[in-house]
Short mmCIF file of C-alpha atoms in Angstrom, two decimals:
data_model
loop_
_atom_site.label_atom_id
_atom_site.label_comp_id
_atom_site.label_asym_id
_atom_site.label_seq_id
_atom_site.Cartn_x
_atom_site.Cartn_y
_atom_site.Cartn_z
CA UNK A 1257 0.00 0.00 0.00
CA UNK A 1258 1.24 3.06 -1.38
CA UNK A 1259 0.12 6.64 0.47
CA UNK A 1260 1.71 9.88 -1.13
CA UNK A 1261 0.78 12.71 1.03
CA UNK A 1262 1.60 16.60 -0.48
CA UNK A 1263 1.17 19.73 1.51
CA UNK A 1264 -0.49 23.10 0.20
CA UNK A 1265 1.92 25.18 2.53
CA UNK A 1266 5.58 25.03 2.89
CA UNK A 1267 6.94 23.84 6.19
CA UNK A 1268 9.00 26.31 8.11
CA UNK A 1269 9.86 26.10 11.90
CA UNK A 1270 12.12 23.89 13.49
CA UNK A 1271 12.65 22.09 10.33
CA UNK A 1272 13.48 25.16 7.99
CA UNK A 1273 12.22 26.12 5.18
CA UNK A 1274 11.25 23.23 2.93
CA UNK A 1275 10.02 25.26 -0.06
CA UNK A 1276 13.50 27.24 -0.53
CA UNK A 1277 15.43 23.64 -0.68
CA UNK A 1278 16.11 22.38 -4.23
CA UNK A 1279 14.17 19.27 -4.49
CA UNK A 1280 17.80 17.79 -6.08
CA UNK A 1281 18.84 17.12 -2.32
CA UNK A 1282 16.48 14.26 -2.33
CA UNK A 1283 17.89 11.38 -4.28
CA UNK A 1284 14.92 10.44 -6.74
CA UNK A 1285 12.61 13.42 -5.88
CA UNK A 1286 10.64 11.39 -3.42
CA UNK A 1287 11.49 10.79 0.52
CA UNK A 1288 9.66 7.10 0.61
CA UNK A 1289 9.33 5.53 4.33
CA UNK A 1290 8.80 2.20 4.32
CA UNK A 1291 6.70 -0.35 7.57
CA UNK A 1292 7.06 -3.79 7.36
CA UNK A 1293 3.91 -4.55 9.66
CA UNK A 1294 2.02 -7.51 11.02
CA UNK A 1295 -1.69 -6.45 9.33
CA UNK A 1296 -3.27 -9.92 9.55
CA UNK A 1297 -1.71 -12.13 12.17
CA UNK A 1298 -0.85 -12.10 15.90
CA UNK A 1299 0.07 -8.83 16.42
CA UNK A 1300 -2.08 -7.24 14.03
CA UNK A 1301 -4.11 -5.71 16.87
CA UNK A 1302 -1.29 -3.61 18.47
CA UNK A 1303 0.91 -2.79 15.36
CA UNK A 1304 -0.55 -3.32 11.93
CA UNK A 1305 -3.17 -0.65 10.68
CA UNK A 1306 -3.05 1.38 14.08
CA UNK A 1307 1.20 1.82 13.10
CA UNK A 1308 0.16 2.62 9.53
CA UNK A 1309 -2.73 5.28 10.68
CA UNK A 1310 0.29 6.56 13.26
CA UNK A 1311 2.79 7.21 9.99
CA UNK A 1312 0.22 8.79 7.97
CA UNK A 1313 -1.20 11.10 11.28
CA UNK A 1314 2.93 11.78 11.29
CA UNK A 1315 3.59 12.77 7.46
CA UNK A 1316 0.21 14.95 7.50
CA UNK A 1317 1.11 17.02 10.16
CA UNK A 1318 4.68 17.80 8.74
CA UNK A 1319 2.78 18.95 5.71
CA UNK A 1320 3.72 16.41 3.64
CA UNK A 1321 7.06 17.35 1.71
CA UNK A 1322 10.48 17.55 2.87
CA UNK A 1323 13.14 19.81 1.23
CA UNK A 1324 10.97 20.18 -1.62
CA UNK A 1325 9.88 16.83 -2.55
CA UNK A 1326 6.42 14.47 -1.30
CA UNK A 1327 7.03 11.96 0.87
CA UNK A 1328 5.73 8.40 0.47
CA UNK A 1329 4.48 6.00 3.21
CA UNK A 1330 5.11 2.10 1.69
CA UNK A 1331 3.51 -0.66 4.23
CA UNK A 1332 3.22 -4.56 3.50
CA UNK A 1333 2.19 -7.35 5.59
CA UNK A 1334 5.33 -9.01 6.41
CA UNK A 1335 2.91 -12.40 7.69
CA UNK A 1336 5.36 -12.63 10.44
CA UNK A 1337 7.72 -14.19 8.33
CA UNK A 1338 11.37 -13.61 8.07
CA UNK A 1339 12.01 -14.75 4.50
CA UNK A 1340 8.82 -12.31 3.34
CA UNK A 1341 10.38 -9.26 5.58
CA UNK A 1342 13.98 -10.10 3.95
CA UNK A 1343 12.70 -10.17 0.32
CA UNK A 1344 10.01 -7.23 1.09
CA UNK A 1345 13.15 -4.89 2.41
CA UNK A 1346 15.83 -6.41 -0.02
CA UNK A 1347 13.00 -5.21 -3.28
CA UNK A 1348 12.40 -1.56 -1.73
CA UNK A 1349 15.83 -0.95 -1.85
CA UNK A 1350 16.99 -1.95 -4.99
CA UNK A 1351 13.62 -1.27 -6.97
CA UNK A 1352 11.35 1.02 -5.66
CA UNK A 1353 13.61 3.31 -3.62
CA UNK A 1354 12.58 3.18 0.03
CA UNK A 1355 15.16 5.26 1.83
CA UNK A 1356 14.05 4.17 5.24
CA UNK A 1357 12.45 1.76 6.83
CA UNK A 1358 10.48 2.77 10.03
CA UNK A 1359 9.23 0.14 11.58
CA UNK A 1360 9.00 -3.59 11.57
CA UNK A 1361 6.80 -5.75 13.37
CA UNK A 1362 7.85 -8.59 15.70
CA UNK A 1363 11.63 -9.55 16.54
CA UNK A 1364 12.21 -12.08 14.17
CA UNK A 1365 11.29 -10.43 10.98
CA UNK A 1366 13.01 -7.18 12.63
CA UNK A 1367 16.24 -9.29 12.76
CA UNK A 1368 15.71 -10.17 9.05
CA UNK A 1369 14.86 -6.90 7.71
CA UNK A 1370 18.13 -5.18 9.67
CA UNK A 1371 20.65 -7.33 8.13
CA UNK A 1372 19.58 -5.85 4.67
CA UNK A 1373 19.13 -2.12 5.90
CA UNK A 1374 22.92 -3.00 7.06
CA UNK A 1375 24.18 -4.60 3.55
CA UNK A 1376 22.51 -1.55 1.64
CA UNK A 1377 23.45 1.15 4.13
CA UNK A 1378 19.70 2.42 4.69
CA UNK A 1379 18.04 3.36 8.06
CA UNK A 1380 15.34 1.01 10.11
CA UNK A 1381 14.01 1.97 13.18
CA UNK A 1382 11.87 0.06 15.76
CA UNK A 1383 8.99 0.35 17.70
CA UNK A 1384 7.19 -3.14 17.33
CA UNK A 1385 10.03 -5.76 17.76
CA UNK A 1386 11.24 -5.84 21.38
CA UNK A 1387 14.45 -8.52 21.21
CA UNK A 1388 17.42 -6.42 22.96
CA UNK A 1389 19.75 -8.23 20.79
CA UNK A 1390 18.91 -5.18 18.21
CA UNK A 1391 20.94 -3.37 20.27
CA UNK A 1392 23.20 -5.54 20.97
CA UNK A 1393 24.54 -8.38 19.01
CA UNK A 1394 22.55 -7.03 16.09
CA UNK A 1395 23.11 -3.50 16.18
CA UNK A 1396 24.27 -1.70 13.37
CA UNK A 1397 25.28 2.38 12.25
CA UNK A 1398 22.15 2.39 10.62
CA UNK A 1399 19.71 0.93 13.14
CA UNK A 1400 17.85 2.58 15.95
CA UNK A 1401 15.33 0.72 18.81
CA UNK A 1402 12.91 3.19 19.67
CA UNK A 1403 10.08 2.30 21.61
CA UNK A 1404 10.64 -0.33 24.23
CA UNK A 1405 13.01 -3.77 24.62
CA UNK A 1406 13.01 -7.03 26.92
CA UNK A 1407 15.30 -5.87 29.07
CA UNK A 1408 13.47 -2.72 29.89
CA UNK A 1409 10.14 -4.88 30.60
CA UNK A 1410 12.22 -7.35 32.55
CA UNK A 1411 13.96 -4.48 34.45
CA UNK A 1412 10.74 -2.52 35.65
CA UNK A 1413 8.24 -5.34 36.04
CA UNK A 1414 10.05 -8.13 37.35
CA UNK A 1415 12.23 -5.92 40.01
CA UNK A 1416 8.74 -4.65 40.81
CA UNK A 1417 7.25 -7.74 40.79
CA UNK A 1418 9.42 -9.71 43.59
CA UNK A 1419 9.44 -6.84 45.68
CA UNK A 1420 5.96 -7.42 46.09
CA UNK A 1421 6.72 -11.00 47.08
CA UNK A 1422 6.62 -12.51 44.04
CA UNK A 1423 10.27 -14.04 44.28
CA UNK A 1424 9.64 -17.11 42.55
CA UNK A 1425 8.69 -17.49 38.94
CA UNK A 1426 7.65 -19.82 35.92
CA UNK A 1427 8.00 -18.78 32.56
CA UNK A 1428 5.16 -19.23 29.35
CA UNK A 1429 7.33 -18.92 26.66
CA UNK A 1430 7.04 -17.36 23.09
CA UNK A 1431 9.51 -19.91 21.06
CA UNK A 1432 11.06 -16.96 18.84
CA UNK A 1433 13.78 -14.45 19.27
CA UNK A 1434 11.42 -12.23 20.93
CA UNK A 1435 10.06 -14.68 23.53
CA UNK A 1436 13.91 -16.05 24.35
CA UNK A 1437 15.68 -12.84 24.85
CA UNK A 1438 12.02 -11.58 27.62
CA UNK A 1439 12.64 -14.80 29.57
CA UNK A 1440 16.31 -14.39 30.12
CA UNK A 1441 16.63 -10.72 30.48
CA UNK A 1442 13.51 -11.09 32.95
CA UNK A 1443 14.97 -14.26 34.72
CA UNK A 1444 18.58 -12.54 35.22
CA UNK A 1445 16.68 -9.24 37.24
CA UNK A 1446 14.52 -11.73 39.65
CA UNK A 1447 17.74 -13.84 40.22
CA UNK A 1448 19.33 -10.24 40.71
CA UNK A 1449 16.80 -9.27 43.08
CA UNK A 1450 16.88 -12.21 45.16
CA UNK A 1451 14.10 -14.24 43.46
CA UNK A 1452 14.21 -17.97 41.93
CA UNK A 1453 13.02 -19.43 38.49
CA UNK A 1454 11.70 -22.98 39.04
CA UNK A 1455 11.49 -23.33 35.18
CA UNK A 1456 9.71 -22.62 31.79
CA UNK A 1457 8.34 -23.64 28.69
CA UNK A 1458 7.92 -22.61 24.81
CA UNK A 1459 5.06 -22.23 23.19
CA UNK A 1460 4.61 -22.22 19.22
CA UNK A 1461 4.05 -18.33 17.52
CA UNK A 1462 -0.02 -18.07 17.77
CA UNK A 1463 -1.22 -20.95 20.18
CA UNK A 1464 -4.90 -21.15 20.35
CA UNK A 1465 -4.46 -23.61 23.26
CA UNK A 1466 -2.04 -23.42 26.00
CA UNK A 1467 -3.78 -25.54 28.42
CA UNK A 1468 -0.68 -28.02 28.40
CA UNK A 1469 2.02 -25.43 29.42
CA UNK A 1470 -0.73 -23.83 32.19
CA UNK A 1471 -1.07 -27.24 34.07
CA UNK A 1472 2.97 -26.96 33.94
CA UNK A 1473 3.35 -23.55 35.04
CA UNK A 1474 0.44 -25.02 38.06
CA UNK A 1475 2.78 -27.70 38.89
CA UNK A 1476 6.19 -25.77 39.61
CA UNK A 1477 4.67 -24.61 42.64
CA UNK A 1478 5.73 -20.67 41.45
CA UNK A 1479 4.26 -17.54 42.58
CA UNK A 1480 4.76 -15.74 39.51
CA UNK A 1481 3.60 -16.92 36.13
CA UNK A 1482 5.73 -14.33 33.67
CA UNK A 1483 4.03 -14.52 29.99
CA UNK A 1484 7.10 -13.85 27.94
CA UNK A 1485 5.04 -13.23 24.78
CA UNK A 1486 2.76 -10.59 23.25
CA UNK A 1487 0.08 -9.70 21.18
CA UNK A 1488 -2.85 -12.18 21.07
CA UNK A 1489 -0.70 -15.02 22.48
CA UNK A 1490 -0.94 -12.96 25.58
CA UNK A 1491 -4.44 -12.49 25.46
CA UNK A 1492 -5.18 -16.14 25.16
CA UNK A 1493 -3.12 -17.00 27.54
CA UNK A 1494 -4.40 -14.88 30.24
CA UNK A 1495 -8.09 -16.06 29.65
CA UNK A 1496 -7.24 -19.46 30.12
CA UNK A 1497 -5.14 -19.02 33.14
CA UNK A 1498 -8.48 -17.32 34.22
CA UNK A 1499 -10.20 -21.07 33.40
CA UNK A 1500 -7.54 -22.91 34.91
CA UNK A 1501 -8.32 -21.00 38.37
CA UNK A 1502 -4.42 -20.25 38.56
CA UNK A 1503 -5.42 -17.28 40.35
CA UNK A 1504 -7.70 -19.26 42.97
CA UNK A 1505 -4.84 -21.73 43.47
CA UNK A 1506 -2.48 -18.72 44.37
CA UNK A 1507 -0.41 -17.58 41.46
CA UNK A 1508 0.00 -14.44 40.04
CA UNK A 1509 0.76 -13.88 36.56
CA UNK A 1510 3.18 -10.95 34.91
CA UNK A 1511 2.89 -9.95 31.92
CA UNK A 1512 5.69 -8.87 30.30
CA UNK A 1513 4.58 -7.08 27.46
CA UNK A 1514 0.93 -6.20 27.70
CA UNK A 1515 -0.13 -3.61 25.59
CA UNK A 1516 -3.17 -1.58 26.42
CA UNK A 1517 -5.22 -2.77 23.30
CA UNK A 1518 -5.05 -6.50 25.73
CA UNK A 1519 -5.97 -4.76 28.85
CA UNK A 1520 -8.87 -3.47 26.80
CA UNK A 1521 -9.96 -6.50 25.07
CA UNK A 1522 -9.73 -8.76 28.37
CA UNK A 1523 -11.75 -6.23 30.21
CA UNK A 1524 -10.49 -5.09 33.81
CA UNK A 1525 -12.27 -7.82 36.09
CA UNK A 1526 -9.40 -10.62 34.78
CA UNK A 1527 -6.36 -8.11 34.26
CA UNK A 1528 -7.20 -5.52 37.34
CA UNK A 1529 -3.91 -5.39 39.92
CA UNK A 1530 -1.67 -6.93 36.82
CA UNK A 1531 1.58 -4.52 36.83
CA UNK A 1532 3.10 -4.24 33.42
CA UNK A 1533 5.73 -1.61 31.87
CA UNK A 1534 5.47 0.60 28.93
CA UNK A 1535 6.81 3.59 27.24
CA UNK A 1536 3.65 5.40 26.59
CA UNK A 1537 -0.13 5.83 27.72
CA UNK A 1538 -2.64 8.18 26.53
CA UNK A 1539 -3.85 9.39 29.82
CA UNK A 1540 -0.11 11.16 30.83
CA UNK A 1541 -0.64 14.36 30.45
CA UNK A 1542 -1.89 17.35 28.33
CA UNK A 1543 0.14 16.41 25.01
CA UNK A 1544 -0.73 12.52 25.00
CA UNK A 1545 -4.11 13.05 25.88
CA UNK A 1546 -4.60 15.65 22.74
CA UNK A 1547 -2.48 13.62 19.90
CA UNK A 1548 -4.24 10.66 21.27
CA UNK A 1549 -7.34 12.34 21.10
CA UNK A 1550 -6.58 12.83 17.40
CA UNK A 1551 -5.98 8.86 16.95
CA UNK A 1552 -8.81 8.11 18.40
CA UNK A 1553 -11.00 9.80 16.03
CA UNK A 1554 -8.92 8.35 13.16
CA UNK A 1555 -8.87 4.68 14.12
CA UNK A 1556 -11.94 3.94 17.21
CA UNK A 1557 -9.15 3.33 19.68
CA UNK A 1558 -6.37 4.68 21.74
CA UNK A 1559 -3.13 4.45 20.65
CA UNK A 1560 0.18 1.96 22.62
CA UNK A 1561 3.45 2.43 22.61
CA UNK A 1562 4.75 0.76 19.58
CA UNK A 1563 1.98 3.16 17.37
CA UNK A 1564 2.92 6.21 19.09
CA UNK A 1565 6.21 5.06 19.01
CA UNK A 1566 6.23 5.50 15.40
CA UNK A 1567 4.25 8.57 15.23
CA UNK A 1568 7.77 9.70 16.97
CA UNK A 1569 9.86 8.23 14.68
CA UNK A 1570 8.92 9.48 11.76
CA UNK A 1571 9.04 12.66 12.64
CA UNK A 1572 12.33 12.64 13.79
CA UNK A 1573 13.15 11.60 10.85
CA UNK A 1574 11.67 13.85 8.57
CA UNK A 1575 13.36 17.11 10.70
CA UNK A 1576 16.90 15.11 10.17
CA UNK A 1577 16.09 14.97 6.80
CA UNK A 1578 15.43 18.83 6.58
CA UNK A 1579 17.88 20.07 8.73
CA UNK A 1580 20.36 18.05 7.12
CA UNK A 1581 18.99 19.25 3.71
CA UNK A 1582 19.74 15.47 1.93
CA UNK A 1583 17.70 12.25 2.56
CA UNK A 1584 21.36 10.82 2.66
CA UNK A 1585 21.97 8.00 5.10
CA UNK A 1586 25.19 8.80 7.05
CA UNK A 1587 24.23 12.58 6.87
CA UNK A 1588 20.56 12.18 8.08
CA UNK A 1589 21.23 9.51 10.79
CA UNK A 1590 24.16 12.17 11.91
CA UNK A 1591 21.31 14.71 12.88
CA UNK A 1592 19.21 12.17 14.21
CA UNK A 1593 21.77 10.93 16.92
CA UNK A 1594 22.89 14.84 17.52
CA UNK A 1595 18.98 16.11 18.14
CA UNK A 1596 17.38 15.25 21.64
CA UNK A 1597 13.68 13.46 21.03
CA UNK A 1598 11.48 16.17 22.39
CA UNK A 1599 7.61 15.80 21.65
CA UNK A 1600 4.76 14.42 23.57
CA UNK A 1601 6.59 10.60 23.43
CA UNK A 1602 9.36 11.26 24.91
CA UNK A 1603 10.83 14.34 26.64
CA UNK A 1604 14.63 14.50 26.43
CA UNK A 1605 15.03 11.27 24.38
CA UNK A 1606 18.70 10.49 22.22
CA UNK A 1607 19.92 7.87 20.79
CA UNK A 1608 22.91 6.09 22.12
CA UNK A 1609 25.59 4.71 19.95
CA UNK A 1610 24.09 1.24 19.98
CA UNK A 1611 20.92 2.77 18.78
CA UNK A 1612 19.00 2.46 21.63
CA UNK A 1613 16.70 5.70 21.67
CA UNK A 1614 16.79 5.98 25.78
CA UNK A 1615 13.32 7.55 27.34
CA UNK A 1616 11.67 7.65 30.45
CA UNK A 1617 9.50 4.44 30.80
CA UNK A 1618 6.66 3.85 33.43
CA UNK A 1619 5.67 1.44 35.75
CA UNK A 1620 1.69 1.19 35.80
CA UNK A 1621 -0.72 -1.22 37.52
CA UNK A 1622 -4.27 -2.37 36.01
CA UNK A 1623 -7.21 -0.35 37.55
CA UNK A 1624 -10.21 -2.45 39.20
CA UNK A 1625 -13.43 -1.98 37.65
CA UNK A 1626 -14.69 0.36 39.85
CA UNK A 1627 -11.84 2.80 39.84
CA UNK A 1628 -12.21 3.09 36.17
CA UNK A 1629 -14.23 5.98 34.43
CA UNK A 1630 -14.24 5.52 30.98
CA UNK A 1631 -13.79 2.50 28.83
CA UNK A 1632 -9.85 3.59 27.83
CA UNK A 1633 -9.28 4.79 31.94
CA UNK A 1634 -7.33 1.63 32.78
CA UNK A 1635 -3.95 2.24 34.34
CA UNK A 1636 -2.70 3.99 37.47
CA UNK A 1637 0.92 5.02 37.23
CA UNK A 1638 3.04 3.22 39.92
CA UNK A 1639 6.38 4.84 39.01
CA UNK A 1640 8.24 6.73 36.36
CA UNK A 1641 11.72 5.15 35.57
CA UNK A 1642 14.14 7.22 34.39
CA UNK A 1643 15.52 6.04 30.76
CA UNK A 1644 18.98 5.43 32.26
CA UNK A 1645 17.72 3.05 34.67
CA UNK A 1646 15.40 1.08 32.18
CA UNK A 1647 17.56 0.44 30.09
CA UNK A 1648 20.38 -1.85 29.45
CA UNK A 1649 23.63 0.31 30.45
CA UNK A 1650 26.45 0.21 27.55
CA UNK A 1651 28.49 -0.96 30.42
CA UNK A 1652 26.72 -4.31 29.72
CA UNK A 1653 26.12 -3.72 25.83
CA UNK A 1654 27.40 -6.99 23.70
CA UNK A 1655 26.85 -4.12 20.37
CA UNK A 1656 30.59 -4.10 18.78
CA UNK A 1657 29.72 -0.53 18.16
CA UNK A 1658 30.61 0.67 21.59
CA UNK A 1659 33.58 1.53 22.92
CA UNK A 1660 34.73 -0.40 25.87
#
């Protein structure tokens, strides 16, 4: 799908001014941005078209040009496969000219698509994958991790977590990069804080019945049931935990990545008291509460993370681009490391040499039904954590990019 948004105006501000740049700086006339999105599958619900309506909301409201020239959204359905994502970002590069990808759904496929961005020397961004090896093992000069990653969600929630007393946990496994890199970044911090793991198990990608790995996770005697997984897979598993009585028989289950599209769709009564971690909610403050406003009356539903993520990243992308005055790689991702992220995701942001874009994340805790009054009213902040904290220290980084 193909969007090519033009403004009337030109675009002055922070970004200069776009209609006294030769459109030559641009390398084919056209700045295209490319998603590689889940739009049919598992994690359709919290990245798909809500990231796609997020990019468009973005490009609109810069006025659609840059320097000059229109810029071009480009989304396919990756199908959660790595091959398709490989092929998908290998073809807008050589053929049609993307000159950045801005997001890519799930870990795996994220890991596919980066290795191309880093053979063809073209920017990728994240704000649906969460693996941490993107910034580590993975990392790259043209990569940046912008929303969240497992070892922020490990870090906030599980620390959390066993300091309420949960100190001894069970992990439901997602059996893909994504799922692996939750359960051992989230196993290290309970160890850390004095906790125990009495084991885990793997499930497959989109398991419509976990009832096998709950009677396991009942039988290791845990306090703590951590669902290292996401998207539906979450929401499955929660509502048959619910059936299983897990919560009856004493156990307490963490999500690790819940997104607020699952709180909503699971209703408050099974998910109220849950703590979970993200990087954004709606109800913050004046700024989230107005942009999310706008989403709202674009798509029926409040915006997560990961789509206001990329709302965020797109826009920081386009003001590189114009205050570099070239859509050229080194010269744009120069700007976009040098400029702080300042807007209503992130106050303060940058991006470390690894990539890692490093914001203030928040601790929140599922409302009960009563304290609720609205159908989107669903968290109460716990704590805000400050980015350094969240997130993995270079100290600790495995990226060869970083000087030891």
């Amino acid at each position: 799908m193909r969007t090519t948004l033009l403004a009337a105006a030109c675009i002055a501000a922070w970004h200069g001014s776009a209609c006294a740049q030769p459109a030559k700086t641009v390398s084919d006339g056209v700045v295209r941005i490319g998603f590689l999105l889940d739009m049919s599958s598992v994690y359709a619900d919290v990245t798909g078209p809500g990231s796609a309506a997020a990019a468009r909301m973005a490009v609109e409201d810069f006025g659609g040009t840059v320097l000059g020239a229109p810029i071009e959204v480009v989304i396919a359905d990756h199908q959660n496969k790595p091959d398709i994502a490989a092929a998908t970002a290998r073809a807008w590069f050589d053929t049609d000219r993307v000159d950045a990808i801005l997001d890519v759904a799930a870990s795996a496929t994220a890991l596919a698509a980066a290795d191309i961005a880093r053979a063809k020397h073209r920017i990728i961004a994240f704000n649906g994958p969460g693996a941490v090896r993107l910034t580590n093992e993975a990392c790259s000069p043209v990569s940046i991790h912008w929303a969240y990653d497992t070892y922020a969600l490990a870090n906030v929630t599980a620390q959390a977590t066993v300091k309420r007393g949960g100190d001894s946990w069970f992990f439901l496994t997602a059996d893909y990069a994504f799922g692996h890199d939750l359960e051992r970044d989230a196993s290290a911090v309970v160890r850390a804080s004095g906790g125990s793991v009495k084991g885990s198990v793997r499930a497959p990608l989109n398991t419509p019945d976990f009832s096998s790995f709950l009677l396991q996770a009942q039988g290791s005697g845990a306090k703590v049931v951590g669902l290292a997984n996401a998207g539906r897979d979450t929401t499955t598993a929660i509502k048959q935990a619910a059936e299983f009585g897990l919560a009856q028989g004493g156990q307490t289950l963490a999500g690790l990545l819940v997104y607020i599209n699952d709180v909503h769709s699971l209703g408050l009564k099974p998910t109220q008291g849950m703590l979970l971690t993200e990087g954004f909610y709606w109800d913050l403050d004046d700024a989230t509460r107005a942009w999310s406003k706008r989403f709202f009356e674009r798509t029926g539903r409040m915006p997560n993370m990961s789509q206001a993520g990329v709302y965020s990243t797109v826009t920081h992308y386009l003001k590189a681009v114009a205050k570099a005055g070239t859509d050229d790689t080194d010269a744009v991702m120069k700007v976009m490391r040098e400029t702080p992220v300042d807007d209503f995701y992130a106050k303060g942001g940058r991006i470390r040499e690894d990539g890692r874009m490093v914001h203030d994340m928040y601790l929140f805790e599922v409302k009960r039904p009563e304290e609720s009054t609205g159908e989107w009213d669903l968290y109460k902040r716990v704590a805000t954590i400050p980015g350094d904290q969240a997130f993995q220290p270079l100290s600790a980084s495995r990226c060869p990019l970083v000087k030891k």
